[in-house]
Every structure is written in structure tokens, then in C-alpha cells.
XYZ file of C-alpha atoms in Angstrom:
781
model
C -0.176 35.177 16.932
C -2.952 35.487 14.406
C -2.735 39.219 14.676
C 0.980 39.029 14.115
C 0.566 36.864 11.050
C -2.030 39.008 9.500
C -0.638 41.837 7.347
C 0.363 42.834 3.859
C 2.679 40.776 1.868
C 6.265 41.602 1.360
C 5.616 43.035 -2.035
C 2.759 45.371 -1.220
C 3.266 49.141 -0.440
C 1.502 51.330 2.039
C -0.691 52.914 -0.517
C -1.870 49.557 -1.845
C -2.904 48.133 1.558
C -6.545 48.556 2.585
C -5.402 48.679 6.251
C -3.407 51.921 5.870
C -5.789 54.139 7.941
C -6.069 51.498 10.646
C -2.232 51.314 10.850
C -1.952 55.079 11.402
C -4.331 55.007 14.426
C -1.965 53.026 16.731
C 0.837 55.390 15.773
C -1.222 58.419 16.891
C -2.178 56.677 20.137
C 1.469 55.866 20.764
C 2.485 59.509 20.300
C -0.304 60.694 22.588
C 0.642 58.103 25.182
C 4.271 59.203 25.003
C 3.325 62.861 25.482
C 1.246 61.986 28.581
C 4.171 60.026 30.027
C 6.468 63.010 29.357
C 3.978 65.424 31.042
C 3.556 63.277 34.187
C 7.228 62.398 34.363
C 6.768 58.667 33.975
C 9.304 58.038 31.262
C 12.397 58.674 33.448
C 11.189 56.543 36.348
C 10.241 53.661 34.096
C 13.495 53.931 32.253
C 15.357 53.711 35.554
C 13.314 50.642 36.596
C 13.695 48.626 33.366
C 16.855 46.818 32.350
C 19.054 48.551 29.891
C 18.118 48.216 26.228
C 14.500 46.805 26.220
C 12.914 45.837 22.931
C 10.490 48.657 21.949
C 8.418 46.119 19.885
C 8.017 43.603 22.741
C 4.266 42.679 22.903
C 4.649 41.581 26.546
C 5.837 45.023 27.771
C 2.983 46.539 29.722
C 4.354 50.045 29.154
C 5.340 49.482 25.562
C 3.556 50.812 22.522
C 3.064 47.277 21.043
C 1.647 45.586 24.124
C -0.627 42.575 23.346
C -2.716 41.312 26.287
C -3.226 37.803 24.864
C 0.467 37.271 24.350
C 1.194 38.670 27.813
C -1.343 36.320 29.501
C -0.131 33.332 27.548
C 3.450 34.120 28.649
C 2.412 34.404 32.289
C 0.544 31.072 32.237
C 3.480 29.302 30.700
C 6.273 30.828 32.812
C 4.815 31.666 36.242
C 3.570 29.360 38.979
C 0.175 29.850 40.578
C 1.432 31.898 43.543
C 3.228 34.335 41.261
C 0.126 34.571 39.086
C -1.929 35.481 42.140
C 0.638 38.116 43.146
C 0.647 39.552 39.626
C -3.133 39.756 39.679
C -3.099 41.514 43.042
C -0.439 43.974 41.896
C -2.314 44.657 38.650
C -5.582 45.310 40.524
C -3.750 47.722 42.812
C -2.253 49.582 39.880
C -5.613 49.782 38.113
C -7.206 51.295 41.216
C -4.354 53.770 41.584
C -4.721 54.815 37.958
C -8.481 55.229 38.379
C -7.925 57.354 41.482
C -5.367 59.505 39.723
C -7.682 59.956 36.761
C -10.568 61.026 38.993
C -8.318 63.463 40.871
C -7.090 64.942 37.618
C -10.650 65.399 36.370
C -11.845 66.955 39.648
C -8.922 69.393 39.837
C -9.377 70.626 36.275
C -13.176 70.428 36.052
C -13.717 74.172 36.520
C -11.011 74.906 33.974
C -12.617 72.575 31.484
C -16.021 74.170 32.007
C -14.596 77.708 31.770
C -12.651 76.861 28.628
C -15.767 75.345 27.064
C -17.848 78.449 27.879
C -15.131 80.748 26.561
C -14.908 78.868 23.285
C -18.683 78.927 22.900
C -18.800 82.712 23.552
C -15.951 83.328 21.156
C -17.823 81.511 18.413
C -20.925 83.661 18.997
C -18.954 86.939 19.293
C -16.967 86.292 16.178
C -20.125 85.590 14.240
C -21.654 88.935 15.394
C -18.411 90.775 14.748
C -18.166 89.416 11.230
C -21.713 90.588 10.521
C -21.008 94.081 11.901
C -17.764 94.358 9.969
C -19.602 93.463 6.787
C -22.241 96.132 7.424
C -19.513 98.688 8.291
C -17.651 97.965 5.083
C -20.878 98.413 3.105
C -21.652 101.757 4.817
C -18.103 103.057 4.281
C -18.324 102.262 0.604
C -21.614 104.187 0.358
C -20.159 107.176 2.254
C -17.063 107.237 0.097
C -19.222 107.262 -2.995
C -21.396 110.127 -1.675
C -18.332 112.162 -0.616
C -16.737 111.793 -4.022
C -19.882 112.934 -5.791
C -20.336 115.947 -3.405
C -16.703 117.027 -3.807
C -17.016 116.834 -7.560
C -20.249 118.866 -7.479
C -18.981 121.646 -5.040
C -15.411 121.975 -6.277
C -16.012 125.227 -8.117
C -18.185 126.725 -5.414
C -15.615 125.890 -2.692
C -12.901 127.855 -4.415
C -15.198 130.843 -4.821
C -16.251 130.644 -1.132
C -12.617 130.549 -0.001
C -11.826 133.644 -2.026
C -14.864 135.461 -0.684
C -13.935 134.554 2.918
C -10.448 135.959 2.419
C -11.865 139.154 0.941
C -14.295 139.423 3.874
C -11.506 139.094 6.444
C -9.449 141.710 4.631
C -12.389 144.074 4.508
C -12.954 143.630 8.261
C -9.327 144.497 8.931
C -9.568 147.523 6.710
C -12.768 148.536 8.441
C -10.980 148.192 11.824
C -8.124 150.351 10.555
C -10.452 153.048 9.206
C -12.460 153.003 12.471
C -9.329 152.930 14.679
C -9.082 156.730 15.311
C -12.701 156.922 16.396
C -12.341 153.839 18.572
C -9.228 155.230 20.236
C -10.959 158.550 20.847
C -13.955 156.848 22.414
C -11.763 154.654 24.670
C -9.821 157.702 25.853
C -13.049 159.567 26.619
C -14.431 156.574 28.562
C -11.154 155.996 30.409
C -10.682 152.555 28.904
C -6.961 153.111 28.510
C -6.090 149.442 28.425
C -8.479 148.750 25.533
C -7.091 151.733 23.628
C -3.535 150.464 24.037
C -4.560 147.017 22.834
C -6.214 148.534 19.729
C -3.070 150.523 19.043
C -0.908 147.455 19.474
C -2.970 145.400 17.020
C -2.787 148.049 14.290
C 0.736 149.330 14.795
C 2.546 146.772 12.654
C 0.086 147.104 9.734
C 0.199 150.902 9.754
C 3.968 150.899 9.783
C 4.079 148.387 6.950
C 1.699 150.362 4.689
C 2.545 153.902 5.810
C 3.680 154.742 2.259
C 0.042 154.644 1.184
C -1.708 158.003 1.679
C -4.853 156.525 3.248
C -2.890 154.473 5.767
C -0.568 157.406 6.422
C -3.524 159.577 7.410
C -4.841 156.903 9.762
C -1.401 156.534 11.333
C -1.113 160.287 11.875
C -4.510 160.448 13.559
C -3.625 157.482 15.774
C -0.325 159.052 16.788
C -2.082 162.235 17.872
C -4.617 160.267 19.888
C -1.864 158.044 21.345
C 0.131 161.108 22.418
C -2.937 162.468 24.190
C -3.474 159.015 25.800
C 0.147 158.887 26.996
C -0.200 162.394 28.422
C -3.309 161.411 30.387
C -1.626 158.241 31.640
C 1.390 160.233 32.806
C -0.869 162.731 34.517
C -2.703 159.936 36.269
C 0.577 158.322 37.235
C 2.096 161.529 38.613
C -0.943 162.413 40.686
C -0.188 159.407 42.845
C -3.644 159.176 44.294
C -4.123 155.577 43.247
C -2.482 152.561 44.757
C 0.531 150.593 43.624
C -1.434 148.225 41.316
C -3.076 151.132 39.461
C 0.236 152.926 39.057
C 1.859 149.718 37.861
C -0.932 149.438 35.276
C -0.221 152.985 34.112
C 3.459 152.218 33.719
C 2.675 149.019 31.837
C 0.428 150.907 29.409
C 3.039 153.614 28.913
C 5.654 150.983 28.173
C 3.272 149.409 25.668
C 2.902 152.823 23.996
C 6.668 152.953 23.552
C 7.558 155.431 26.294
C 11.258 155.324 27.446
C 11.694 152.635 30.103
C 14.559 154.370 31.954
C 12.498 157.489 32.579
C 9.456 155.458 33.675
C 11.670 153.416 36.017
C 12.895 156.535 37.808
C 9.389 157.966 38.093
C 8.014 154.654 39.332
C 10.588 154.400 42.131
C 10.091 158.077 43.021
C 6.335 157.641 43.442
C 6.869 154.388 45.382
C 9.327 156.179 47.662
C 6.739 158.826 48.450
C 4.116 156.285 49.448
C 6.531 154.221 51.558
C 7.920 157.305 53.276
C 4.387 158.216 54.291
C 4.111 154.786 55.945
C 7.430 155.347 57.725
C 6.311 158.801 58.894
C 3.126 157.288 60.279
C 5.128 154.695 62.194
C 7.548 157.326 63.475
C 4.693 159.494 64.727
C 3.535 156.598 66.908
C 6.932 156.629 68.649
C 6.653 160.284 69.604
C 6.598 161.349 73.266
C 3.129 162.855 73.257
C 0.787 160.054 72.149
C 1.017 156.752 73.989
C 2.863 154.254 71.828
C 0.882 151.157 70.816
C 2.040 147.790 72.058
C 4.910 146.247 70.155
C 2.734 143.584 68.513
C 0.366 146.181 67.091
C 3.315 148.292 65.951
C 4.924 145.412 64.036
C 1.550 144.489 62.521
C 1.085 148.011 61.221
C 4.605 148.117 59.865
C 4.227 144.698 58.255
C 0.889 145.396 56.602
C 1.756 148.982 55.636
C 5.415 149.407 54.809
C 6.493 145.795 54.201
C 3.358 145.002 52.193
C 3.831 148.113 50.102
C 7.491 147.303 49.533
C 6.542 143.810 48.322
C 4.019 145.262 45.861
C 6.571 147.746 44.567
C 9.244 145.068 44.155
C 6.904 142.632 42.395
C 5.575 145.338 40.038
C 9.082 146.646 39.303
C 10.436 143.205 38.459
C 7.464 142.509 36.213
C 7.555 145.851 34.413
C 11.280 146.482 34.121
C 12.667 142.985 33.750
C 14.337 144.123 30.530
C 16.546 146.548 32.491
C 18.839 143.679 33.484
C 21.336 143.750 36.398
C 21.435 147.559 36.460
C 17.697 147.752 37.112
C 17.904 145.021 39.765
C 20.703 146.852 41.580
C 18.689 150.084 41.469
C 15.729 148.320 43.074
C 17.994 146.678 45.688
C 19.495 150.056 46.652
C 15.999 151.526 46.881
C 14.795 148.704 49.169
C 18.006 148.774 51.227
C 17.674 152.480 51.977
C 14.009 152.423 52.978
C 14.387 149.082 54.741
C 17.177 150.537 56.871
C 14.906 153.362 58.002
C 12.139 150.872 58.801
C 14.535 148.705 60.793
C 15.689 151.747 62.774
C 12.078 152.513 63.752
C 11.478 148.893 64.720
C 14.595 148.858 66.897
C 13.486 152.069 68.600
C 10.149 150.483 69.420
C 11.744 147.251 70.581
C 14.079 149.210 72.836
C 11.027 150.491 74.708
C 10.085 146.891 75.547
C 13.332 146.067 77.307
C 11.978 147.101 80.683
C 9.292 144.398 80.830
C 9.827 140.947 82.257
C 7.402 139.043 80.022
C 8.806 137.948 76.694
C 5.652 136.428 75.174
C 4.388 139.621 73.509
C 7.880 140.593 72.386
C 8.578 137.165 70.869
C 5.241 137.213 69.025
C 6.058 140.655 67.658
C 9.529 139.513 66.554
C 8.007 136.413 64.963
C 5.561 138.474 62.897
C 8.283 140.968 62.044
C 10.516 138.143 60.813
C 7.721 136.384 58.919
C 6.651 139.576 57.150
C 10.148 140.103 55.792
C 10.405 136.659 54.214
C 8.591 137.753 51.044
C 10.659 140.912 50.374
C 13.750 138.959 51.366
C 13.013 136.421 48.647
C 12.095 139.080 46.063
C 15.055 141.309 46.900
C 17.822 138.913 47.883
C 20.486 141.460 46.936
C 19.071 144.010 49.409
C 19.766 141.741 52.385
C 16.482 142.534 54.144
C 15.991 139.032 55.565
C 19.532 138.966 56.940
C 19.101 142.401 58.517
C 15.818 141.303 60.115
C 17.503 138.191 61.530
C 20.297 140.339 62.966
C 17.726 142.557 64.695
C 16.020 139.517 66.214
C 19.361 138.136 67.396
C 20.342 141.499 68.855
C 17.035 141.776 70.724
C 17.507 138.228 72.040
C 20.963 139.152 73.370
C 19.562 142.265 75.017
C 16.803 140.210 76.632
C 19.404 137.825 78.011
C 21.263 140.783 79.473
C 18.011 142.150 80.877
C 17.182 138.842 82.543
C 20.706 138.659 83.954
C 20.244 142.090 85.491
C 16.860 140.962 86.783
C 18.429 137.945 88.487
C 21.101 140.129 90.039
C 18.486 142.582 91.256
C 16.408 139.702 92.660
C 19.453 138.375 94.518
C 20.212 141.816 95.969
C 16.552 142.153 96.913
C 16.713 138.844 98.768
C 19.783 140.070 100.646
C 17.970 143.285 101.557
C 15.017 141.268 102.865
C 17.389 139.166 104.938
C 19.015 142.290 106.379
C 15.644 143.706 107.311
C 14.513 140.422 108.811
C 17.688 140.262 110.913
C 17.523 143.915 111.986
C 13.807 144.208 112.805
C 13.703 141.820 115.815
C 16.919 143.275 117.181
C 15.442 146.754 117.151
C 12.213 145.525 118.705
C 14.008 143.387 121.284
C 12.368 140.192 120.075
C 13.739 136.918 118.851
C 14.563 136.988 115.157
C 13.533 134.518 112.480
C 15.413 131.281 112.080
C 18.435 131.397 109.804
C 17.391 128.060 108.311
C 14.042 129.561 107.279
C 15.735 132.638 105.843
C 18.146 130.427 103.896
C 15.310 128.317 102.525
C 13.396 131.452 101.472
C 16.425 132.941 99.733
C 17.307 129.680 97.948
C 13.731 129.060 96.767
C 13.293 132.675 95.664
C 16.512 132.665 93.611
C 15.694 129.284 92.068
C 12.189 130.416 91.119
C 13.614 133.542 89.471
C 16.108 131.403 87.535
C 13.351 129.077 86.329
C 11.175 132.041 85.349
C 14.048 133.548 83.352
C 14.711 130.221 81.607
C 11.032 129.910 80.711
C 11.000 133.480 79.388
C 14.045 133.084 77.126
C 12.915 129.606 76.034
C 10.185 131.323 74.001
C 12.885 132.378 71.528
C 13.531 128.702 70.663
C 9.906 127.502 70.435
C 9.162 125.436 67.337
C 6.299 127.630 66.185
C 8.553 130.704 66.069
C 9.807 131.370 62.553
C 13.358 132.314 63.526
C 13.957 129.462 65.982
C 15.516 127.317 63.227
C 18.209 129.886 62.530
C 21.772 128.753 63.355
C 22.159 131.353 66.103
C 19.110 130.188 68.057
C 20.009 126.513 67.621
C 23.594 126.956 68.760
C 25.164 130.111 70.120
C 22.003 131.414 71.775
C 21.609 128.217 73.795
C 25.241 127.614 74.733
C 26.886 131.022 74.941
C 23.774 133.109 75.524
C 21.575 131.203 77.954
C 23.975 128.757 79.589
C 27.125 130.853 79.766
C 25.788 134.397 79.623
C 22.685 134.034 81.781
C 23.076 131.063 84.123
C 26.850 130.839 84.540
C 27.077 134.633 84.504
C 24.508 134.929 87.306
C 26.139 132.235 89.438
C 29.495 133.967 89.137
C 27.882 137.341 89.787
C 26.236 135.918 92.888
C 29.593 134.597 94.105
C 31.256 137.963 93.406
C 28.506 139.828 95.245
C 28.874 137.493 98.198
C 32.652 137.898 98.188
C 32.260 141.675 98.209
C 31.011 141.328 101.801
C 34.456 140.020 102.718
C 36.085 143.433 102.290
C 38.129 145.037 105.012
C 36.199 146.219 108.093
C 36.626 149.838 107.101
C 34.745 149.248 103.876
C 31.552 147.449 102.948
C 32.197 144.349 105.010
C 32.221 146.299 108.259
C 28.488 147.009 107.992
C 27.552 143.450 107.055
C 25.651 141.502 109.731
C 27.595 138.385 110.680
C 24.429 136.297 110.307
C 24.227 137.379 106.651
C 27.798 136.207 106.083
C 26.955 132.864 107.633
C 23.784 132.529 105.551
C 25.610 133.400 102.308
C 28.363 130.922 103.037
C 25.819 128.146 103.515
C 23.961 129.243 100.360
C 27.159 129.040 98.292
C 27.993 125.673 99.834
C 24.527 124.350 98.908
C 25.050 125.622 95.395
C 28.366 123.786 95.257
C 26.903 120.497 96.460
C 23.676 120.308 94.443
C 22.079 123.493 93.097
C 24.612 124.339 90.380
C 24.438 120.839 88.922
C 20.630 120.920 89.006
C 20.376 124.337 87.332
C 22.834 123.500 84.548
C 21.172 120.129 83.920
C 17.795 121.875 83.701
C 19.265 124.414 81.276
C 20.827 121.743 79.059
C 17.551 119.812 78.943
C 15.462 122.835 77.978
C 17.995 124.204 75.509
C 19.370 121.356 73.417
C 22.783 122.733 72.658
C 23.965 122.087 69.080
C 26.993 124.333 69.349
C 30.520 123.025 69.783
C 31.772 126.146 71.559
C 33.527 125.470 74.876
C 31.384 125.915 77.984
C 32.214 126.222 81.642
C 32.375 122.802 83.330
C 30.168 122.168 86.326
C 33.230 121.332 88.425
C 34.720 124.788 87.789
C 31.574 126.571 88.958
C 31.307 124.300 91.979
C 34.918 125.076 92.890
C 34.233 128.820 92.637
C 31.125 128.498 94.806
C 33.018 126.441 97.395
C 35.837 128.977 97.487
C 33.268 131.762 97.988
C 31.643 129.813 100.823
C 35.042 129.272 102.425
C 35.933 132.964 102.202
C 32.583 133.991 103.662
C 32.853 131.547 106.523
C 36.427 132.631 107.223
C 35.313 136.246 107.234
C 32.439 135.356 109.548
C 34.938 133.840 111.967
C 37.099 136.963 111.787
C 34.138 139.309 112.304
C 32.745 137.387 115.275
C 36.221 136.964 116.705
C 36.765 140.696 116.303
C 33.547 141.493 118.181
C 34.528 139.349 121.163
C 38.115 140.579 120.906
C 36.959 144.183 121.155
C 35.131 143.422 124.405
C 38.159 141.662 125.835
C 40.559 144.375 124.708
C 38.479 147.168 126.233
C 38.045 145.209 129.442
C 41.825 144.845 129.738
C 42.817 148.353 128.631
C 40.255 150.271 130.722
C 41.132 148.598 134.057
C 43.882 149.538 136.512
C 45.408 146.144 137.210
C 47.971 147.421 139.737
C 45.471 148.865 142.198
C 42.592 146.488 141.683
C 40.925 144.895 144.666
C 41.068 141.296 145.626
C 38.776 139.347 143.262
C 35.451 138.250 144.663
C 33.554 137.597 141.378
C 34.095 136.807 137.750
C 34.121 139.957 135.695
C 30.901 140.659 133.725
C 32.758 140.837 130.436
C 33.770 137.189 130.796
C 30.158 136.208 131.317
C 29.279 138.242 128.215
C 31.985 136.421 126.244
C 30.515 133.060 127.232
C 26.996 134.233 126.398
C 28.023 135.563 122.976
C 29.958 132.397 122.232
C 26.922 130.315 123.149
C 24.730 132.451 120.891
C 27.194 132.041 118.040
C 27.209 128.289 118.630
C 23.420 128.193 118.354
C 23.476 130.416 115.257
C 26.079 128.348 113.443
C 24.348 125.115 114.459
C 21.252 126.163 112.551
C 23.138 125.989 109.241
C 26.129 123.705 109.725
C 26.698 120.240 111.111
C 28.420 119.609 114.412
C 31.783 118.447 113.127
C 34.393 116.157 114.651
C 35.933 116.676 118.096
C 38.896 115.035 119.661
C 38.351 112.696 122.557
C 37.616 114.798 125.657
C 38.918 114.138 129.125
C 36.417 113.112 131.756
C 37.179 116.106 134.006
C 37.116 118.849 131.394
C 34.102 120.588 132.823
C 35.358 120.382 136.388
C 38.959 121.191 135.787
C 40.116 123.902 138.189
C 42.929 125.042 136.049
C 45.287 122.698 137.818
C 48.029 124.016 135.607
C 48.072 127.119 137.744
C 49.045 125.148 140.842
C 50.942 122.333 139.127
C 54.615 121.924 139.475
C 55.008 122.797 135.782
C 53.340 126.190 136.184
C 54.931 126.790 139.521
C 58.233 126.142 137.886
C 57.230 128.580 135.177
C 56.876 131.648 137.362
C 58.021 130.583 140.849
C 61.470 132.046 140.249
C 59.791 135.400 139.898
C 59.157 135.388 143.579
C 62.886 135.700 144.022
C 63.911 139.204 142.965
C 67.468 138.087 142.322
C 66.539 136.035 139.242
C 64.310 138.033 136.863
C 66.284 136.977 133.792
C 66.000 133.316 134.647
C 62.190 133.533 134.621
C 62.080 134.957 131.084
C 64.575 132.411 129.921
C 62.587 129.499 131.304
C 59.380 130.832 129.750
C 60.940 131.194 126.334
C 62.486 127.738 126.510
C 59.131 126.215 127.419
C 57.454 127.936 124.409
C 59.921 126.264 122.096
C 58.705 122.837 123.198
C 54.996 123.656 123.411
C 52.641 123.014 120.454
C 52.359 125.968 118.062
C 48.824 127.357 117.723
C 47.799 128.651 114.294
C 45.213 131.314 115.112
C 44.092 131.929 111.517
C 44.058 128.334 110.316
C 41.634 127.375 107.498
C 38.019 127.046 108.610
C 36.136 123.895 107.752
C 32.407 123.737 106.986
C 31.201 122.628 110.433
C 30.227 124.245 113.703
C 33.195 123.035 115.723
C 35.713 124.494 113.297
C 33.906 127.852 113.223
C 33.728 128.127 117.016
C 37.337 127.018 117.336
C 38.464 129.821 115.034
C 36.442 132.449 116.896
C 37.711 131.327 120.298
C 41.328 131.212 119.096
C 41.081 134.809 117.839
C 39.433 135.973 121.071
C 41.900 134.297 123.409
C 44.855 135.377 121.295
C 43.624 138.963 121.558
C 43.287 138.576 125.301
C 46.835 137.208 125.475
C 48.299 140.117 123.482
C 46.416 142.665 125.567
C 47.654 141.064 128.796
C 51.242 141.254 127.510
C 50.908 145.029 127.233
C 49.754 145.594 130.836
C 51.368 145.446 134.267
C 49.521 143.578 137.007
C 49.457 143.738 140.744
C 48.940 140.694 142.956
C 45.157 141.021 142.911
C 45.213 141.841 139.204
C 46.988 138.560 138.547
C 44.470 136.716 140.714
C 41.566 138.376 138.809
C 43.070 137.155 135.518
C 43.417 133.717 137.091
C 39.719 133.704 138.074
C 38.588 134.979 134.648
C 40.630 132.410 132.761
C 39.329 129.598 134.944
C 35.773 130.741 134.264
C 36.418 130.809 130.527
C 37.958 127.372 130.713
C 34.855 126.008 132.425
C 32.635 126.939 129.472
C 34.719 127.398 126.337
C 36.252 123.922 126.115
C 32.998 122.383 124.921
C 32.885 124.623 121.803
C 36.256 123.730 120.313
C 37.559 120.703 118.474
C 40.418 120.160 120.925
C 40.071 121.268 124.524
C 43.848 121.385 124.934
C 43.855 124.399 122.648
C 41.784 126.374 125.187
C 43.975 125.176 128.027
C 47.183 126.200 126.252
C 45.930 129.678 125.386
C 44.569 130.333 128.837
C 47.825 129.029 130.341
C 49.653 131.557 128.165
C 47.380 134.350 129.392
C 47.949 133.544 133.059
C 51.678 133.005 132.522
C 51.998 136.331 130.702
C 50.148 138.116 133.525
C 52.438 136.454 136.043
C 55.532 137.563 134.130
C 54.223 141.146 134.209
C 53.398 141.103 137.910
C 55.936 142.462 140.445
C 54.380 140.323 143.202
C 53.090 137.164 141.498
C 51.192 135.376 144.259
C 48.523 133.139 142.674
C 45.188 132.405 144.297
C 44.531 129.006 145.733
C 42.735 126.698 143.265
C 39.963 125.932 145.731
C 39.199 129.607 146.155
C 39.194 130.076 142.385
C 36.689 127.249 142.026
C 34.405 128.727 144.666
C 34.422 132.171 143.033
C 33.748 130.704 139.587
C 30.954 128.481 140.827
C 29.386 131.415 142.609
C 29.783 133.571 139.466
């Protein structure tokens, strides 16, 4: 209260009060306190916690600027009970501790910053003091220097002007001295062969002499220089025309002649003429290596010589021409392009002749390396002479060689396949001639298949060199697309597979042609080979090709299914032809055995004829042969007495009814009628039905052809009683053994029934043999 009462009177002003400075101190503290509250964000929280509209001059407000502790304590003692006073004390102690903790944390966190700021300020004070001293000394020195410079300039002003004039006169005198000495200098340079220095001297003085040629002294110097320059140009032309030096020296001669003012058109023609002579010598050297008398170097060495000799020389000529005659414009460029196109065409012809000599080899590594170097060497002239088309022509040669190599490898695969067939023929014929057992067909098939596959893989590896990453032309569109799809896949692999199928089908010609000399075992082996290709090999080869040659071409290719269908059709034709050939062999034996025998006068049968035993033996051999390559197949359910059947049809009521009327001479027409009626109701036998890929189907086809031949031969003969009985015995013997080879045993029974019935119809006295006797003869045979 005392503090509140103390103060200036109502009539005193701020300047008259002795407490003015003390009154400003609380105001500064209040501002500082407010700034701290704003920094730490205390003003908003406190404002939210206090009731709206507090008195800013309240001395009891702890957070106010006019807080008075005595007034605050007096208010608490008067208004609050003891318990609330204790709580206020506790809360105030807690707040004091929190504030102390926050203050310590703030000091600790910013201690390093305070120290650093203090050090920085201290250093700045020291540095600024030193800098001020140095700047003062610098200003003093600059003032002294400025004073000295002004005095020196004032002292030497006259002398400087005289020195400048003398220097100009000296330079002019040196130029005049050079001009007066120019003839002698030119003469000396010409005598020493320093033609370039002489041309440079002439070039430096030419403009001055032309400018002052109206003066007699300068006119005389110019005349002397022109005479010397003419002699220099003559010597340069002589040196250029001799042609003994290389392209750089000749280019230097032309450059000097151009600098002397010689006509560029004439120099251009002479330059190309001399370059033509040198390059033609290189071409003649290359052509001499292709002659018949000396042995030609390998293709890699040939391309290296051509690249370093002709191509290198052509690059030098093109670079020198473009540098010397750039002012000629498009006409000069076209002249150079025609020049390079003509000589490049001759070089390409020689290269193609040499590459043609390499087509006989099987290894592509040396050829591909030579083509790579050939292609790389022509990059530089191709870039220098884009209008000549040298790079494109080189790429065409490489592509053409690649196509020829594909054709060569295709021929090699065909030759390898034919060689395998020849080996198989020899392997099949050698044991037969020596009377020994031949090699297994399964082994021969495995050897042929592995040999062909190895040749295919070798060819793929050989042509894959054309697409190797390190080869310069492998990134060309042809080798990334058409070469892989149409060249390798279609031309080489698909072409060989189709060629192999066509070669195999050529063995299915008529017997009078090529097929007649083909061993049946070879037909069987080829049919199995084509069937294996259809099932697995074709898919494997094409997958291998697609993996090695990543096709980026959208051209249509042959589907795998189409090739497999062609291979399966080839296998079917070969197997069908094998059945016909083997059936024809057995049919020939049966036909001769029927045609060469007199069936009317034959004796009563006591044995089975030898030809029937041979038929059974050959059929058994064929069964073994086919079983080596093909599966068994499916048979119909067989009757339990098939092997012991005694041809009961011969003595059955059905067969007796078939030809019993023939015993009665009065009814010959009735017998034929009954036979024909019975054929209408019997099952029709298709002799040349499609052959399936199994052993049973193959043997069924062969046996049907053989028995059908026997039936037709029997229909053309006339039989006596014993002849009929011999046919009955033979057919029963065949039935005993042939039923086990066919898919349906009823087929054998029907055909043999037809044979016996036909013999009975052609017998004047058809008395069949008792079945028991037939069985005894067959068992004994």
C-alpha cells in the first residue's frame, strides 16, 4: 500500500519527477517478460486458463506485469483458510522447482552455442582491429604509389611518345628488310627443299607486294618472287607427278600448290589420278594372290592385307581430298564418291572371289573373323564416303556369304543323312554276304539318330558365330531377324527336316524304280526314325534353334505341328511300303510254288510243302525284325483252341455244304451259286488297309497280302483230288502258325477258307482229306 501511495503528485510531469529512470526499468522488464512468454508459447495457454477480461494492473496476478508479493500474501491470508494456504504453498513450490528445472535444461542445451557465440564475437573484435590497421596501411601505400606514378608519368611523357614512334619505325624497317630479303630467302628454301617454309614466306608478303606494286622497288621484288614461285610450283608438280612418295606427302604437295594459287580443278583431277594408280597397285597385288599358281593365303590374312593396303589407302585419299578440296562443293564430293565406288566395287569383287574359295570348309570361325575384320575396316570409309555406299555394299557381301554358308550347311546335313543311310545299307548287307547275324536294327537306329542330331547341333553352332555379340555385323537388322527366322530356322533346320522326309519318301517308289533295290529293313528303320522325329525330335530341335537364335522377325514360320504331321505321314508311307515289299517277297514265293506245280497229277500229300515252311520262317523273322523297333500292338481276344485248330471248317457242315454239291456232277451251277451267295454274307477283307505303327498291324498287312496272293493264284489253277488235299494240308499248316501274328485270327481263317474253297471249286473230284490225317501230316511236318 505504501508503494502504491508513493508517487508524483497530480500536477507533476514525467520530466520533473526524480523517479523517471526507475519507472522506465519495470517497463523494460515487462516487455522482456512478454517476449519470453511469446517465445515459449505461454501467453495463449495462460489466456485460455484465465477468466475473460482480467485487469492488467492487478497486483495479485502472479503472471501480471504489476504483481506485488506483499499484496498477494496479504490477500491470501485474509481470504483463504489454512488448508488452502498449505495447498497454495505446495503448488507454488512445485512450480518453482519446475521453473528451475526448465531453466537448467535451457542453459545446458544452449551452453555450447553460448560459448561458440562468445568466442566468435571475441575473434571478430580482434580480426576487425587487425583489418582496420591493414586497411589504413594499404590506403597510405596506395597514396604514395599514386603520387610516384603521377610524377613518373609527368617526367617520361615526352620520352614515351618518342619511344613509340621509334618502335613503329623499327617494325616497319623489319618488314621492309623482310621484303627486300624475300627473294633470297625463297631461293634458299627452294634449294634446301623447305617448300612449306617458302610458301609461308610468299603468303606473308603477297598482300603487301600487291598493295604497293606501283612502286618500282616493290615491283622488282614482286617480279623476282614470281619467278622463284613459278620454279617452286614446277618442282612441287614434278614431285607430285613422280608419285614415289606416299599419300600424306602428295597431299602436302597439293596443299602447297593450292596455297601458291594453282587451279584447284586441275589439281583435283591429278590428285585422284595418282591415288587411282596407287590403289590399283594394291588391287593388282590382291588379285595376284588369287591366281592359280601360288597358293592363296587364308581368308583372314587376305582380308587383313586388303584392309591395311587398299582400304587404308582409300581412307587416306578420302580424308586428304575432303581437306584439300572442300571448296569444290557437291560436285567435288560426287567426283570422290564415284572414284571410291568404282575402286570399291573392284575390291569387293576380289573379296567375293576369295570368300567363294572358303565355301568348301565346314568351320566358320576363320571365315566369320575374316568377315568381321572386313566389315570393321570399311566403317571408316563408309563414314567418310557415305554417298559411295561402301558400308552398305560390305554388309550385303556379308549377308550373301551368310546365306551361302546356310546353303552349304544344308547340303552338308543332306550329305550326312545320305552317308548314314549308306552306312546302314552296308551294315545290313555285310552280315548277309558273310552268312552271319547282322547288327540290331535298334542299334542302327540309335546310331543314325545320334549322328544326324550331332550334325544338326554342329551346324547350329557353326552358323551361330554370325550372331555373336563381339562380331561387328551381328547387330545389323538382317542378322537379328531374317537370318535367324528365315535363314537358320526355316532354311536350314526346317529345310533339312523336309529334305530328310522327301529322301525317305523317295524309297517308296514303284518296285521297278529306286524302291525296288531298297532293303526292307532300311524302310522299317526310316519309318521309325520319322516317327521318332514326329513324337519328340522335331520339337526338341526347333526349341533348341529358337533358344540359340532369338528371333526378332515377325515373318511367318512353319509351325511345329505342320512338320510333325509331315514326318508322321512319311513314317506311315514308309511303313506301308515296307508291308507291301515284304508281302510281295512272300507272295512271289507262294505264286511260284503254285504256278510251277502240276496240281492235276500230283501225288497224295505226305508232307507240308517246303515253301510253306519258308513262309512261316520268313514271317517269324519279319515279326522279330519289326518287334525291335515297334511295340506289340492290340490283338482281339483269341480263342483257346487257336493253336490246335485242325481247320474244322474243312469238315464242318458249313464247308461241306459249300462244296459237297460238287460231288454231284448234275449240279455244277448250284455250287457256284452257293459260293457266291455265301461271299455276300461273309465279312469283307480289306487287303491294303492303313497300317498302324505297331507290330501286329504290320504283320497283319503282310499276311493279308500273302494269303490274298495265294488265293488269286489258286483261282487260276485246276486241281486234282490230291492237289486239293495238298492245298488243304498247306493251309492247315499256315493256320497253325500264322494266327499268332495277326490282330484278329478270324482273318487268317477266312482267307485260308477261301483258298481251300477256291481249290475245291476248281477240282473235278473234290474229295477232302480227313481232318485227323491232316493234323498228323502237319504235326510231322
